[in-house]
Amino acid sequence: KNEVEQSPQNLTAQEGEFITINCSYSVGISALHWLQQHPGGGIVSLFMLSSGKKKHGRLIATINIQEKHSSLHITASHPRDSAVYICAFAHTGNQFYFGTGTSLTVIP
Amino acid sequence: EAQVTQNPRYLITVTGKKLTVTCSQNMNHEYMSWYRQDPGLGLRQIYYSMNVEVTDKGDVPEGYKVSRKEKRNFPLILESPSPNQTSLYFCASSIRREETQYFGPGTRLLVL
């Protein structure tokens, strides 16, 4: 089963580029999360959103509940943004499901 | 400092030797969860707990047990570990299921 698809799987960008990572899901959800996993392995939550758009610094997350799609944008990318970005959601059955992640490398 | 702690961080063991990975949070969160992360498969939920004394299976519960006797602690128990349980394990907590999750630092387990 594959309730959530992320694209692209890998992404290399030049410093300063605008980056978009996409997440599509196939089931009804109440909220979607974007997570960041650094090369050392630690995971931090970037956004939790159930509608519209949220912005934090250079990061913007959007969600379209009707189209079952969310995007994570990074403006003016920087090498320190290099990480794996993972979307996740809580299904109505109380379980969490995760995308397989997008590995981002930002080159100086 | 608000945090989720896990112990041990690294563990090498042998098949069949019971082990426990502890997880503790100091944020008074109701929801706690265990995940495993494997290359190519991403993060998968093992067990979760909506609140004290209430636990339920996630996507991959086989071979694992949990208990939630107190709000702050949610240990993961492997009664008879097998090599296919070699993985990176994360504990996480949140105020409620729908809210932002806070992750522990991870436990890297190798079962020989």
Coordinates of C-alpha atoms in Angstrom, one line a residue:
Chain A
K1 CA 0.0 0.0 0.0
N2 CA 1.2 3.5 -0.7
E3 CA -1.0 6.2 0.8
V4 CA 1.5 9.0 0.2
E5 CA 3.9 9.8 -2.6
Q6 CA 6.7 12.4 -2.5
S7 CA 8.5 13.9 -5.4
P8 CA 11.2 14.3 -6.4
Q9 CA 13.2 11.6 -4.5
N10 CA 16.4 13.5 -4.9
L11 CA 17.1 17.1 -5.6
T12 CA 20.3 19.0 -6.1
A13 CA 20.1 22.8 -6.3
Q14 CA 22.5 25.8 -6.5
E15 CA 22.5 28.1 -3.5
G16 CA 19.9 30.7 -3.9
E17 CA 17.5 28.7 -6.0
F18 CA 13.8 28.3 -5.3
I19 CA 12.9 24.7 -4.4
T20 CA 9.6 22.9 -4.4
I21 CA 9.0 19.4 -2.9
N22 CA 5.6 17.8 -3.5
C23 CA 3.5 15.4 -1.5
S24 CA 0.3 13.6 -2.7
Y25 CA -1.9 11.4 -0.7
S26 CA -4.8 9.2 -1.4
V27 CA -6.8 9.1 1.9
G28 CA -8.8 11.5 4.0
I29 CA -6.7 13.3 6.5
S30 CA -7.1 15.9 9.2
A31 CA -3.6 17.4 9.0
L32 CA -0.4 17.0 7.2
H33 CA 3.1 17.4 8.6
W34 CA 6.4 18.4 7.0
L35 CA 9.5 17.1 8.7
Q36 CA 13.2 17.7 8.3
Q37 CA 15.8 15.0 8.9
H38 CA 19.4 16.3 9.1
P39 CA 22.4 14.2 8.0
G40 CA 23.0 13.3 11.6
G41 CA 19.6 11.6 11.8
G42 CA 17.7 13.9 14.0
I43 CA 14.1 14.8 13.0
V44 CA 12.4 18.1 13.5
S45 CA 8.9 19.1 12.7
L46 CA 8.7 22.1 10.3
F47 CA 5.0 22.5 9.7
M48 CA 1.6 21.1 10.6
L49 CA -1.2 22.3 8.5
S50 CA -4.8 21.4 7.7
S51 CA -5.6 24.1 5.2
G52 CA -4.1 27.0 3.2
K53 CA -0.6 28.1 3.7
K54 CA 2.0 28.5 6.5
K55 CA 5.3 30.4 6.3
H56 CA 8.3 30.2 8.6
G57 CA 11.3 32.2 7.5
R58 CA 12.3 31.0 4.1
L59 CA 10.0 28.0 4.2
I60 CA 6.5 27.9 3.0
A61 CA 4.1 25.0 3.1
T62 CA 0.8 24.8 1.3
I63 CA -2.0 22.2 1.2
N64 CA -5.0 21.6 -1.0
I65 CA -7.3 19.2 0.8
Q66 CA -9.6 18.7 -2.2
E67 CA -6.8 17.8 -4.5
K68 CA -5.0 15.8 -1.7
H69 CA -1.7 17.6 -2.4
S70 CA 0.8 19.6 -0.4
S71 CA 4.0 21.4 -1.3
L72 CA 7.0 22.6 0.6
H73 CA 8.8 25.6 -0.8
I74 CA 12.3 26.9 0.1
T75 CA 13.1 30.3 -1.1
A76 CA 16.7 31.5 -1.5
S77 CA 18.1 28.0 -0.7
H78 CA 21.2 27.7 1.4
P79 CA 23.6 24.7 1.9
R80 CA 22.4 24.4 5.5
D81 CA 19.0 23.5 4.0
S82 CA 20.6 20.2 2.8
A83 CA 18.5 17.5 4.5
V84 CA 15.8 14.9 3.9
Y85 CA 12.3 16.4 3.9
I86 CA 9.5 14.1 4.8
C87 CA 5.7 14.6 4.6
A88 CA 3.5 12.7 7.0
F89 CA -0.1 12.6 8.0
A90 CA -2.4 11.2 10.6
H91 CA -5.0 8.9 9.0
T92 CA -8.5 8.8 10.4
G93 CA -7.5 5.5 12.0
N94 CA -5.1 7.3 14.4
Q95 CA -2.0 5.9 12.6
F96 CA 0.7 8.1 11.1
Y97 CA 1.9 7.5 7.5
F98 CA 5.1 8.9 6.0
G99 CA 6.4 9.6 2.6
T100 CA 9.8 8.1 1.7
G101 CA 11.4 11.5 1.8
T102 CA 13.1 13.9 -0.6
S103 CA 16.9 14.2 -0.2
L104 CA 17.9 17.8 -0.9
T105 CA 21.5 18.9 -1.5
V106 CA 22.2 22.6 -1.9
I107 CA 25.5 23.4 -3.5
P108 CA 27.3 26.6 -2.6
Chain B
E1 CA 14.4 22.1 28.2
A2 CA 11.4 20.5 26.5
Q3 CA 12.6 17.2 25.0
V4 CA 12.1 13.6 24.2
T5 CA 14.9 11.3 25.4
Q6 CA 15.7 7.8 24.2
N7 CA 18.1 5.2 25.7
P8 CA 20.2 3.6 24.6
R9 CA 21.3 5.6 21.5
Y10 CA 23.2 2.7 20.1
L11 CA 22.8 -1.0 20.8
I12 CA 24.3 -4.2 19.4
T13 CA 22.6 -7.4 20.5
V14 CA 22.1 -11.0 19.5
T15 CA 19.0 -12.8 18.3
G16 CA 16.6 -13.7 21.1
K17 CA 18.0 -11.5 23.8
K18 CA 15.2 -9.4 25.2
L19 CA 15.8 -5.7 25.2
T20 CA 14.0 -2.5 26.1
V21 CA 14.4 0.9 24.6
T22 CA 13.2 3.7 26.9
C23 CA 11.4 6.8 25.8
S24 CA 10.6 9.7 28.1
Q25 CA 9.1 13.2 27.4
N26 CA 8.9 16.2 29.8
M27 CA 6.2 18.1 28.0
N28 CA 3.1 16.5 29.5
H29 CA 2.1 15.2 26.1
E30 CA -0.8 12.8 25.7
Y31 CA 0.2 11.2 22.4
M32 CA 3.4 9.1 22.1
S33 CA 4.5 6.9 19.3
W34 CA 7.3 4.6 18.1
Y35 CA 8.6 4.5 14.6
R36 CA 11.3 2.6 12.7
Q37 CA 13.2 3.9 9.8
D38 CA 14.7 1.6 7.1
P39 CA 16.4 2.6 3.9
G40 CA 14.0 2.7 1.0
L41 CA 11.0 2.2 3.3
G42 CA 11.1 5.4 5.2
L43 CA 9.5 5.9 8.6
R44 CA 6.8 3.4 9.7
Q45 CA 4.7 3.4 12.8
I46 CA 5.1 0.5 15.2
Y47 CA 2.8 1.4 18.1
Y48 CA 1.2 4.5 19.4
S49 CA -0.5 5.6 22.6
M50 CA -3.3 8.2 22.7
N51 CA -3.0 8.6 26.5
V52 CA -2.1 6.6 29.6
E53 CA -3.1 3.0 29.5
V54 CA -4.3 3.3 25.9
T55 CA -2.0 1.8 23.2
D56 CA -2.7 0.5 19.8
K57 CA -0.8 -1.1 16.9
G58 CA 0.6 0.9 14.0
D59 CA 1.7 -0.4 10.7
V60 CA 4.4 -2.8 11.7
P61 CA 3.8 -4.0 15.3
E62 CA 4.9 -7.6 14.9
G63 CA 7.7 -8.5 17.3
Y64 CA 7.3 -5.5 19.5
K65 CA 5.5 -4.6 22.7
V66 CA 4.8 -1.3 24.5
S67 CA 3.4 -0.1 27.7
R68 CA 2.2 3.3 28.9
K69 CA 1.9 3.2 32.7
E70 CA 2.8 6.8 33.1
K71 CA 2.2 9.8 30.9
R72 CA 5.9 10.6 30.4
N73 CA 7.3 7.1 29.6
F74 CA 6.6 4.9 26.6
P75 CA 9.1 2.0 26.5
L76 CA 9.5 -0.2 23.4
I77 CA 10.2 -3.9 24.2
L78 CA 11.6 -6.5 21.9
E79 CA 11.0 -9.8 23.6
S80 CA 13.0 -11.9 21.2
P81 CA 14.8 -9.7 18.7
S82 CA 15.6 -10.9 15.2
P83 CA 18.0 -9.6 12.5
N84 CA 15.0 -8.1 10.6
Q85 CA 14.5 -5.7 13.5
T86 CA 17.8 -4.1 12.9
S87 CA 16.8 -0.5 12.3
L88 CA 16.8 3.1 13.4
Y89 CA 14.1 3.7 16.0
F90 CA 12.5 7.0 16.9
C91 CA 10.1 7.9 19.7
A92 CA 7.9 10.9 19.4
S93 CA 5.3 12.8 21.4
S94 CA 2.7 15.5 20.8
I95 CA 0.0 17.2 22.8
R96 CA -2.6 15.3 20.7
R97 CA -2.3 13.1 17.6
E98 CA -3.0 15.9 15.2
E99 CA -0.5 18.3 16.7
T100 CA 3.2 18.9 16.0
Q101 CA 5.3 15.9 17.0
Y102 CA 8.6 16.1 18.9
F103 CA 11.1 13.4 18.1
G104 CA 13.7 11.8 20.2
P105 CA 17.3 11.5 18.9
G106 CA 16.9 8.0 17.7
T107 CA 18.2 4.6 18.7
R108 CA 20.3 2.6 16.3
L109 CA 19.8 -1.1 16.8
L110 CA 21.8 -4.0 15.3
V111 CA 20.6 -7.5 15.9
L112 CA 23.2 -10.2 15.0

